[in-house]
Short mmCIF file of C-alpha atoms and ligand atoms in Angstrom, two decimals:
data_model
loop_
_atom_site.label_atom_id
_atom_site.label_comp_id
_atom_site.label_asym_id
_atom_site.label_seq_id
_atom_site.Cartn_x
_atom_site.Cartn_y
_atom_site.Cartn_z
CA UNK B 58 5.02 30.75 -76.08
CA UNK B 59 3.34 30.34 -72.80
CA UNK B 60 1.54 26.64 -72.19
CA UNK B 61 -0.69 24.74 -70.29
CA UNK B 62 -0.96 21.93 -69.04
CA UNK B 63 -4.15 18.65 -70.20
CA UNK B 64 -5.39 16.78 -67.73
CA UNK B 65 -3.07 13.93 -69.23
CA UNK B 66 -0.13 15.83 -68.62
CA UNK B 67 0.46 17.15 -72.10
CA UNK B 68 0.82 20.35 -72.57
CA UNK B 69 -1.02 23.13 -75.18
CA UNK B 70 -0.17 26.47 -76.14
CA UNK B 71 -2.10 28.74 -74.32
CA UNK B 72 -2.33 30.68 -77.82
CA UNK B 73 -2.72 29.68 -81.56
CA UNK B 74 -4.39 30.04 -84.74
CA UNK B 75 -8.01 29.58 -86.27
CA UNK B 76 -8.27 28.75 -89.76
CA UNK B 77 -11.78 28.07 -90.64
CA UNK B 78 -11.84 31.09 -93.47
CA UNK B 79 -8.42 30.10 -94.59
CA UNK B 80 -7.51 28.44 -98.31
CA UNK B 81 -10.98 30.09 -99.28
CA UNK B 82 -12.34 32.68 -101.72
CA UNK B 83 -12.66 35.94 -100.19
CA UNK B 84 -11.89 34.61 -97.03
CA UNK B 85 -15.22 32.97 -96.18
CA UNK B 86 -16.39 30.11 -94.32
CA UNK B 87 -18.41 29.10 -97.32
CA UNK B 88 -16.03 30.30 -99.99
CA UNK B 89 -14.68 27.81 -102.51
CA UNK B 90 -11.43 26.80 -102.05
CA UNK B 91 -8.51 28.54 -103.56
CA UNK B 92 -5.04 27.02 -101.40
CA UNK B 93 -4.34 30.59 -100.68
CA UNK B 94 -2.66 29.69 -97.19
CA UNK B 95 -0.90 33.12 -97.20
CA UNK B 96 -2.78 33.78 -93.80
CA UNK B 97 -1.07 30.97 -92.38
CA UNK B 98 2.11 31.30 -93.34
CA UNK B 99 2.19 34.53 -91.72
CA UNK B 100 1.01 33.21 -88.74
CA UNK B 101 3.69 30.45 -88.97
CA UNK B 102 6.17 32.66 -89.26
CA UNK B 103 5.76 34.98 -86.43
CA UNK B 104 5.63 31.72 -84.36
CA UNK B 105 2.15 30.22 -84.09
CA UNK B 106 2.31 26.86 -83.54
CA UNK B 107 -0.61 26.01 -82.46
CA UNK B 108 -3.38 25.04 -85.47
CA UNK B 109 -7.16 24.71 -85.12
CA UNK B 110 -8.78 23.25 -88.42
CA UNK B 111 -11.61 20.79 -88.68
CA UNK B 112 -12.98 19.05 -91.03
CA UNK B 113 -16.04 20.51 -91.97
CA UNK B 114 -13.42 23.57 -92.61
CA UNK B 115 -12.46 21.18 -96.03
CA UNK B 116 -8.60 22.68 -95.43
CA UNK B 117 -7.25 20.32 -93.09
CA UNK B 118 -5.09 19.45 -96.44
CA UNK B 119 -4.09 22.83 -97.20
CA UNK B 120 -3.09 23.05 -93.67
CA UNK B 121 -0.95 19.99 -93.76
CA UNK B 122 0.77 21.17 -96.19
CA UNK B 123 1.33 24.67 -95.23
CA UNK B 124 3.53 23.22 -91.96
CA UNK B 125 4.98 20.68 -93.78
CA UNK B 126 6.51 23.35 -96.33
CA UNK B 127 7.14 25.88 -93.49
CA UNK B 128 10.28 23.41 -92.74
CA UNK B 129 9.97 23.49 -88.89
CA UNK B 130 10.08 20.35 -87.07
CA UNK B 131 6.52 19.03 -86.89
CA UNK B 132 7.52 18.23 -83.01
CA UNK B 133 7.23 22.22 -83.17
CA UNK B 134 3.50 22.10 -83.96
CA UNK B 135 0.32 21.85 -81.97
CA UNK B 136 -2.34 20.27 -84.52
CA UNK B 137 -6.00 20.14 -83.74
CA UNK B 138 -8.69 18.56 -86.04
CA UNK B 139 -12.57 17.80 -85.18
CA UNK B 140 -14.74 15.26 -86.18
CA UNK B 141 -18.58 16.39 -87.54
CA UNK B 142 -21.44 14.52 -86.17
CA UNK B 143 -23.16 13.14 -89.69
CA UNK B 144 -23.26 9.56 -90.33
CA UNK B 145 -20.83 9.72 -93.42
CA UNK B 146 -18.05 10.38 -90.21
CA UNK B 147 -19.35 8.57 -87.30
CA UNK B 148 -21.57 5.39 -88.69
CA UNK B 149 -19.93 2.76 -86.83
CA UNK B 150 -16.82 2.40 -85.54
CA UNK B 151 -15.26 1.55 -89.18
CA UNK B 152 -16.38 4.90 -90.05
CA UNK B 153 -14.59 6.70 -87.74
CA UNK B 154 -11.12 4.94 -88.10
CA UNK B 155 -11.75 6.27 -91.68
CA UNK B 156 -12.18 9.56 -90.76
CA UNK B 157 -9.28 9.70 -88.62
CA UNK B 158 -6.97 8.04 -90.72
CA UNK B 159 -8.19 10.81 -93.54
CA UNK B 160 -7.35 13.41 -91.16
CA UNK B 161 -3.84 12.09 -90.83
CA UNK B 162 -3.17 11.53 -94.25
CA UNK B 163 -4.68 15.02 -95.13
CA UNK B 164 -2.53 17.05 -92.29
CA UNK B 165 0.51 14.86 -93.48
CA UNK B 166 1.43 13.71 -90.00
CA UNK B 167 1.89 10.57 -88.23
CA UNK B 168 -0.18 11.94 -84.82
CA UNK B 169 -2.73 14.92 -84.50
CA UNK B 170 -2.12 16.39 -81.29
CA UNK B 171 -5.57 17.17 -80.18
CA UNK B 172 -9.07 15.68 -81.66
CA UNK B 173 -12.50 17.01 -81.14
CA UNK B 174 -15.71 16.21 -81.46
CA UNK B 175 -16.80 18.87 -83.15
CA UNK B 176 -20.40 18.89 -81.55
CA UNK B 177 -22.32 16.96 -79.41
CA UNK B 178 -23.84 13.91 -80.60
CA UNK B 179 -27.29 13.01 -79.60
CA UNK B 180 -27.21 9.72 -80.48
CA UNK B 181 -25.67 7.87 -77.29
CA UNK B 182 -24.29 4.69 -79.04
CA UNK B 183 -22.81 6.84 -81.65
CA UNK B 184 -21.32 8.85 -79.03
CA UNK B 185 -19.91 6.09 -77.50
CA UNK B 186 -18.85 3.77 -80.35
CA UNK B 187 -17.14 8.00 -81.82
CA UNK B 188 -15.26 8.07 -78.25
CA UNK B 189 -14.41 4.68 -77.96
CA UNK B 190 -11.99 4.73 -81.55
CA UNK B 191 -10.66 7.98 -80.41
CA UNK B 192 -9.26 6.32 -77.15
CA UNK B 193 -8.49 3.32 -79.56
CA UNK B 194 -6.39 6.13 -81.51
CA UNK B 195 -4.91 7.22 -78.36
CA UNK B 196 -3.69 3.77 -77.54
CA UNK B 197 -1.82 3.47 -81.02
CA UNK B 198 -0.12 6.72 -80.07
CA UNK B 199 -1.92 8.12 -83.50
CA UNK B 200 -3.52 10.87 -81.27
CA UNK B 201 -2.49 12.43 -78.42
CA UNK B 202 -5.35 13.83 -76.89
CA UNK B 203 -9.09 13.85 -77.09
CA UNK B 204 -11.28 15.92 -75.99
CA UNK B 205 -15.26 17.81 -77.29
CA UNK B 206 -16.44 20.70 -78.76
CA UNK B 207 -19.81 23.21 -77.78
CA UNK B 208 -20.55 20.36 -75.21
CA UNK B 209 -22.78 21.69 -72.47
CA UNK B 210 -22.13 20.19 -68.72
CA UNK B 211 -25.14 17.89 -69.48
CA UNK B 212 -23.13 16.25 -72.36
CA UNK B 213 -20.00 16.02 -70.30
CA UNK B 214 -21.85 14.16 -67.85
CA UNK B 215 -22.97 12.02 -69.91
CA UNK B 216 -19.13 11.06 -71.70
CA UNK B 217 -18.18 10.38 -67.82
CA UNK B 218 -20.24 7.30 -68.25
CA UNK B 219 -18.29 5.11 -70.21
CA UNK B 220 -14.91 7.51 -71.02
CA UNK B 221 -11.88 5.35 -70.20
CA UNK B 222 -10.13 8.61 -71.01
CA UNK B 223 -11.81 11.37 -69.67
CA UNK B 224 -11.87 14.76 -72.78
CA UNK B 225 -8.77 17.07 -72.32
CA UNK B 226 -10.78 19.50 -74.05
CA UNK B 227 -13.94 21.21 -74.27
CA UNK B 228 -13.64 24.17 -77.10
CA UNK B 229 -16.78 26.32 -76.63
CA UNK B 230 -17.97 29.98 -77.78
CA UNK B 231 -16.29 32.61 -75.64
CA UNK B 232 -15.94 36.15 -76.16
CA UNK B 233 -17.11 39.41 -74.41
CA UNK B 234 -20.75 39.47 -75.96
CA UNK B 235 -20.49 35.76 -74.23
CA UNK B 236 -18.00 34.74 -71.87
CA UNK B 237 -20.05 31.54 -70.48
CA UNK B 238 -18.13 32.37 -66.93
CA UNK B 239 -20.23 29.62 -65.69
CA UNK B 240 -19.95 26.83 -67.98
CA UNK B 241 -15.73 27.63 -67.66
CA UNK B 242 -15.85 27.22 -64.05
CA UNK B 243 -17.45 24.17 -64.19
CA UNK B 244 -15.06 22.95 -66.98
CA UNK B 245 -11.86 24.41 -64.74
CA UNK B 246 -13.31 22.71 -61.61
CA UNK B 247 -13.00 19.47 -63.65
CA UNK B 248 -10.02 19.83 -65.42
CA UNK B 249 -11.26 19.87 -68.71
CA UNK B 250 -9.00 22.51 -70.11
CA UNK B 251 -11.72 25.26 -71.80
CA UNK B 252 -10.62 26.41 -75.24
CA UNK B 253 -12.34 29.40 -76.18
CA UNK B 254 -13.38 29.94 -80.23
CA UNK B 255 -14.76 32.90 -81.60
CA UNK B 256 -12.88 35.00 -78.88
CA UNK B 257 -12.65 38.54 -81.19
CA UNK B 258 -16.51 38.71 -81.58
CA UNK B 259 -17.66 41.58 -79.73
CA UNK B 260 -19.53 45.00 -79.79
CA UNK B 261 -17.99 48.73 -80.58
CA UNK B 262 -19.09 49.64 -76.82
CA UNK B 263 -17.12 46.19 -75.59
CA UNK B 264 -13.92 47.65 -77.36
CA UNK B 265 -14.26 51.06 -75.57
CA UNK B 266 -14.46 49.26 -72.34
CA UNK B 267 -11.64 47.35 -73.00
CA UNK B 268 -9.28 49.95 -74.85
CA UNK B 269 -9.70 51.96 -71.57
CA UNK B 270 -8.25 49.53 -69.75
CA UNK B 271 -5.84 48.74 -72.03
CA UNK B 272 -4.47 52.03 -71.42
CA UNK B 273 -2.80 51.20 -68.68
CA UNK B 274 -1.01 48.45 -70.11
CA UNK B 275 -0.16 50.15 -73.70
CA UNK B 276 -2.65 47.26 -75.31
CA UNK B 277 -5.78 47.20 -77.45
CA UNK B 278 -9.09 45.96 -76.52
CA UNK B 279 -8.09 42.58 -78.37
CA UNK B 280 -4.85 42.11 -76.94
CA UNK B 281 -7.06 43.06 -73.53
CA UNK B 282 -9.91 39.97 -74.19
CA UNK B 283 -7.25 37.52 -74.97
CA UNK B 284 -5.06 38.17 -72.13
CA UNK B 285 -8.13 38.06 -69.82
CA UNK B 286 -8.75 34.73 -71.14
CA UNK B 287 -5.33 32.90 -70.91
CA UNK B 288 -4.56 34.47 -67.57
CA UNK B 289 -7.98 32.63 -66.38
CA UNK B 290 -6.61 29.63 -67.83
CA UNK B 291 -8.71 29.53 -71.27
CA UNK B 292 -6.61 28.55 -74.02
CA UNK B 293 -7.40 30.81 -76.99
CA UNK B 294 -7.88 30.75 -80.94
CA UNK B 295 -8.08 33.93 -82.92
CA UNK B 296 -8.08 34.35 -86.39
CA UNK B 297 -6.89 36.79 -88.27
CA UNK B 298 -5.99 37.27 -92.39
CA UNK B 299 -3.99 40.69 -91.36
CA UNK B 300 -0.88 40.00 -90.21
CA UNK B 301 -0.66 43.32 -88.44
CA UNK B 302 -3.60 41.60 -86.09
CA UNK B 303 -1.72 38.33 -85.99
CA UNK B 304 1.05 39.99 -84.58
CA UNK B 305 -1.26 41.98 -81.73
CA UNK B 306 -2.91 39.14 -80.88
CA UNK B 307 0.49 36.86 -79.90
CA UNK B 308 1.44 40.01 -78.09
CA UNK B 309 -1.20 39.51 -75.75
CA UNK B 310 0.63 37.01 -73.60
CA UNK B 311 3.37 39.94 -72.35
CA UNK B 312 1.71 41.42 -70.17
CA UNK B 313 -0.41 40.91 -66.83
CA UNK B 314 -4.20 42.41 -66.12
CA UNK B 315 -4.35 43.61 -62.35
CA UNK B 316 -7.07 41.17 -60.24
CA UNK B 317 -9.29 44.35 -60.33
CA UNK B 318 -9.33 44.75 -64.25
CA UNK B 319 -9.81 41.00 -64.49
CA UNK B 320 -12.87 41.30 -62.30
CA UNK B 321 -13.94 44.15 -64.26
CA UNK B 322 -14.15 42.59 -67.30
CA UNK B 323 -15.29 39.25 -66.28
CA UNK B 324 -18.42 41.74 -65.41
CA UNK B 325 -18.76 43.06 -69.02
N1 NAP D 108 -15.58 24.51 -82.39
C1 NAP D 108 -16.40 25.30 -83.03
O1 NAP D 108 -17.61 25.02 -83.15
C2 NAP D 108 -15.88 26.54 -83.67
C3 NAP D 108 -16.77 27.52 -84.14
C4 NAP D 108 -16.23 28.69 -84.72
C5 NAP D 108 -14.85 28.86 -84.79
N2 NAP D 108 -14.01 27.87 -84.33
C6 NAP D 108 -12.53 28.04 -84.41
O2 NAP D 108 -12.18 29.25 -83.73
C7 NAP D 108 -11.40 30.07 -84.60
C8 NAP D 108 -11.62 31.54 -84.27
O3 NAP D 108 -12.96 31.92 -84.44
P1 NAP D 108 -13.45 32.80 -85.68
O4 NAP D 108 -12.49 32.64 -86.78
O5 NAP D 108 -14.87 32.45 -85.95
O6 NAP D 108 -13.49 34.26 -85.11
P2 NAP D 108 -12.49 35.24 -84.30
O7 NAP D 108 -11.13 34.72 -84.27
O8 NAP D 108 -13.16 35.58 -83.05
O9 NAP D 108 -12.59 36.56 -85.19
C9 NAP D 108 -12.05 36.68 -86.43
C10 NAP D 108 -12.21 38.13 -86.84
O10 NAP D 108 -11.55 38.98 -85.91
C11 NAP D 108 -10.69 39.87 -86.58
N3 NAP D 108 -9.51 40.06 -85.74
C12 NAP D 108 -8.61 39.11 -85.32
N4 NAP D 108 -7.67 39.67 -84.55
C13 NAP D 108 -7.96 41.00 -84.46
C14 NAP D 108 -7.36 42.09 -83.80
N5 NAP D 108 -6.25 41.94 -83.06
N6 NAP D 108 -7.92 43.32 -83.94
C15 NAP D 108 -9.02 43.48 -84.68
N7 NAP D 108 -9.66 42.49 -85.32
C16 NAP D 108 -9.12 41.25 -85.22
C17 NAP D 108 -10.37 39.23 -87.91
O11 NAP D 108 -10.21 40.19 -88.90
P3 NAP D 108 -8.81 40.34 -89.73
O12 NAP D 108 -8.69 39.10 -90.55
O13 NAP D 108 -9.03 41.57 -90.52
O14 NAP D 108 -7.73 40.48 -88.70
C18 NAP D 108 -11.62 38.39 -88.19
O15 NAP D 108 -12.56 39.17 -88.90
C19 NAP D 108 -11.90 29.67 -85.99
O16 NAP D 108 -11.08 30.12 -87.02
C20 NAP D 108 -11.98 28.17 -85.84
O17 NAP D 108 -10.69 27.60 -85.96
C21 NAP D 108 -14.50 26.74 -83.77
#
């Protein structure tokens, strides 16, 4: 598995796993959950290591569990969890040493790898006092990184006020129907590693485009978008229940686009 390197000197796969439909009925966002984890196991097991849950997903337990019973060493693992913006998670700072502590004990682990905020928060002492006990985490060595979520430059800006530890991370929408070029630059400029979610979402007209290219290469328009992404330094997060796609999609990181197909599609 390829990685990259945080701006603390950690390192992330450059590829991993969504899970925000998995352990649910039908295999919904919304859908009550059913601890079928079956979609992760898979993923597991063709050697994803990398995790993105949250806790607004209501599986970071079902997660936890799933790697602890795959039996790999959870050194192996790259675990990401993000914190939602409500009071009942970020009140004060006793609040949020709740919710962290809930995240560790529901993803069974003695350090999460990489927190988020999950959005920004518009209150500024609640941003602060939320960012300040994730750098307090840091310190304990209960979280290795820390970084934000669908924060625009504006909201970076604003963290670069009082951040002791400046985010590792910003995850943000990016797919061909939006690649936010701009807002990636800026974040790559920085060294705020972009993460991109969402990253299948795109139109019938999109996958011709990118299945032509793909060609060339023997790929799919999929395996096309995701290698586009990593090889421009975005760190990616598919999700798939089909482990036919699962497979595809970590199969993306074998091959290399040509500079003139990369400029092509950063056009699309
Ligand atoms: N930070 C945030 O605010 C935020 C917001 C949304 C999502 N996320 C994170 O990002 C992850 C990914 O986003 P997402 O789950 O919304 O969407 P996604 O990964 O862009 O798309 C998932 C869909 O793409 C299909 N798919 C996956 N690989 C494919 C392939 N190779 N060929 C054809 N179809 C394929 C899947 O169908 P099959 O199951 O049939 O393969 C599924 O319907 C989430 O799971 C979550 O962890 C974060």
């Amino acid at each position: 598995m390829e990685h990259v390197r945080l701006n603390n000197g950690t390192r992330i796969p450059y590829l991993g796993t969504g899970t925000n439909t998995y352990g649910k009925e039908n295999n919904e966002y919304n859908g009550k959950l059913n601890g079928d984890f079956t979609a992760l196991e898979s993923a597991i097991e063709m050697g994803y290591r990398l995790i993105d849950t949250a806790i607004s997903y209501r599986n970071e337990a079902g997660v936890g569990k799933t790697v602890k019973e795959s039996g790999i060493d959870r050194k192996a693992f790259y675990l990401t969890t993000k914190i939602p913006v409500d009071d009942e998670y970020i009140k004060d700072k006793e609040t949020v040493r709740k919710t962290l502590n809930q995240s560790l004990e529901n993803l069974e682990t003695d350090y999460i790898d990489l927190y988020l905020i999950h959005r920004p928060i518009e209150n500024d002492e609640k941003l602060k006092l939320t960012w300040e006990v994730l750098e307090e985490f840091v310190s304990k060595g209960k979280i290795k990184s820390i970084g934000v979520s669908n924060f625009s430059n504006e909201d970076l800006e604003k963290l670069d006020k009082f951040a002791t530890i400046k985010p590792a991370v910003n995850q943000i929408k990016s797919n061909p129907t939006q690649w936010n070029n701009e807002w990636i630059k800026y974040m790559l400029d920085r060294d705020i590693r972009p993460q991109g979610w969402g990253p299948m979402k795109t139109t019938d007209q999109h996958k011709d485009y990118l299945n032509k290219i793909g060609e060339n290469y023997g790929k799919t328009w999929g395996q096309v978008l995701l290698r586009y992404q990593t090889q421009r330094g975005v760190v990616v997060i598919p999700k798939s229940h089909n482990p036919v796609n699962q497979k595809a999609n970590l199969e993306s990181l074998d091959f290399l686009l040509s500079d003139e197909d990369m400029v092509k599609i950063a056009q699309l």
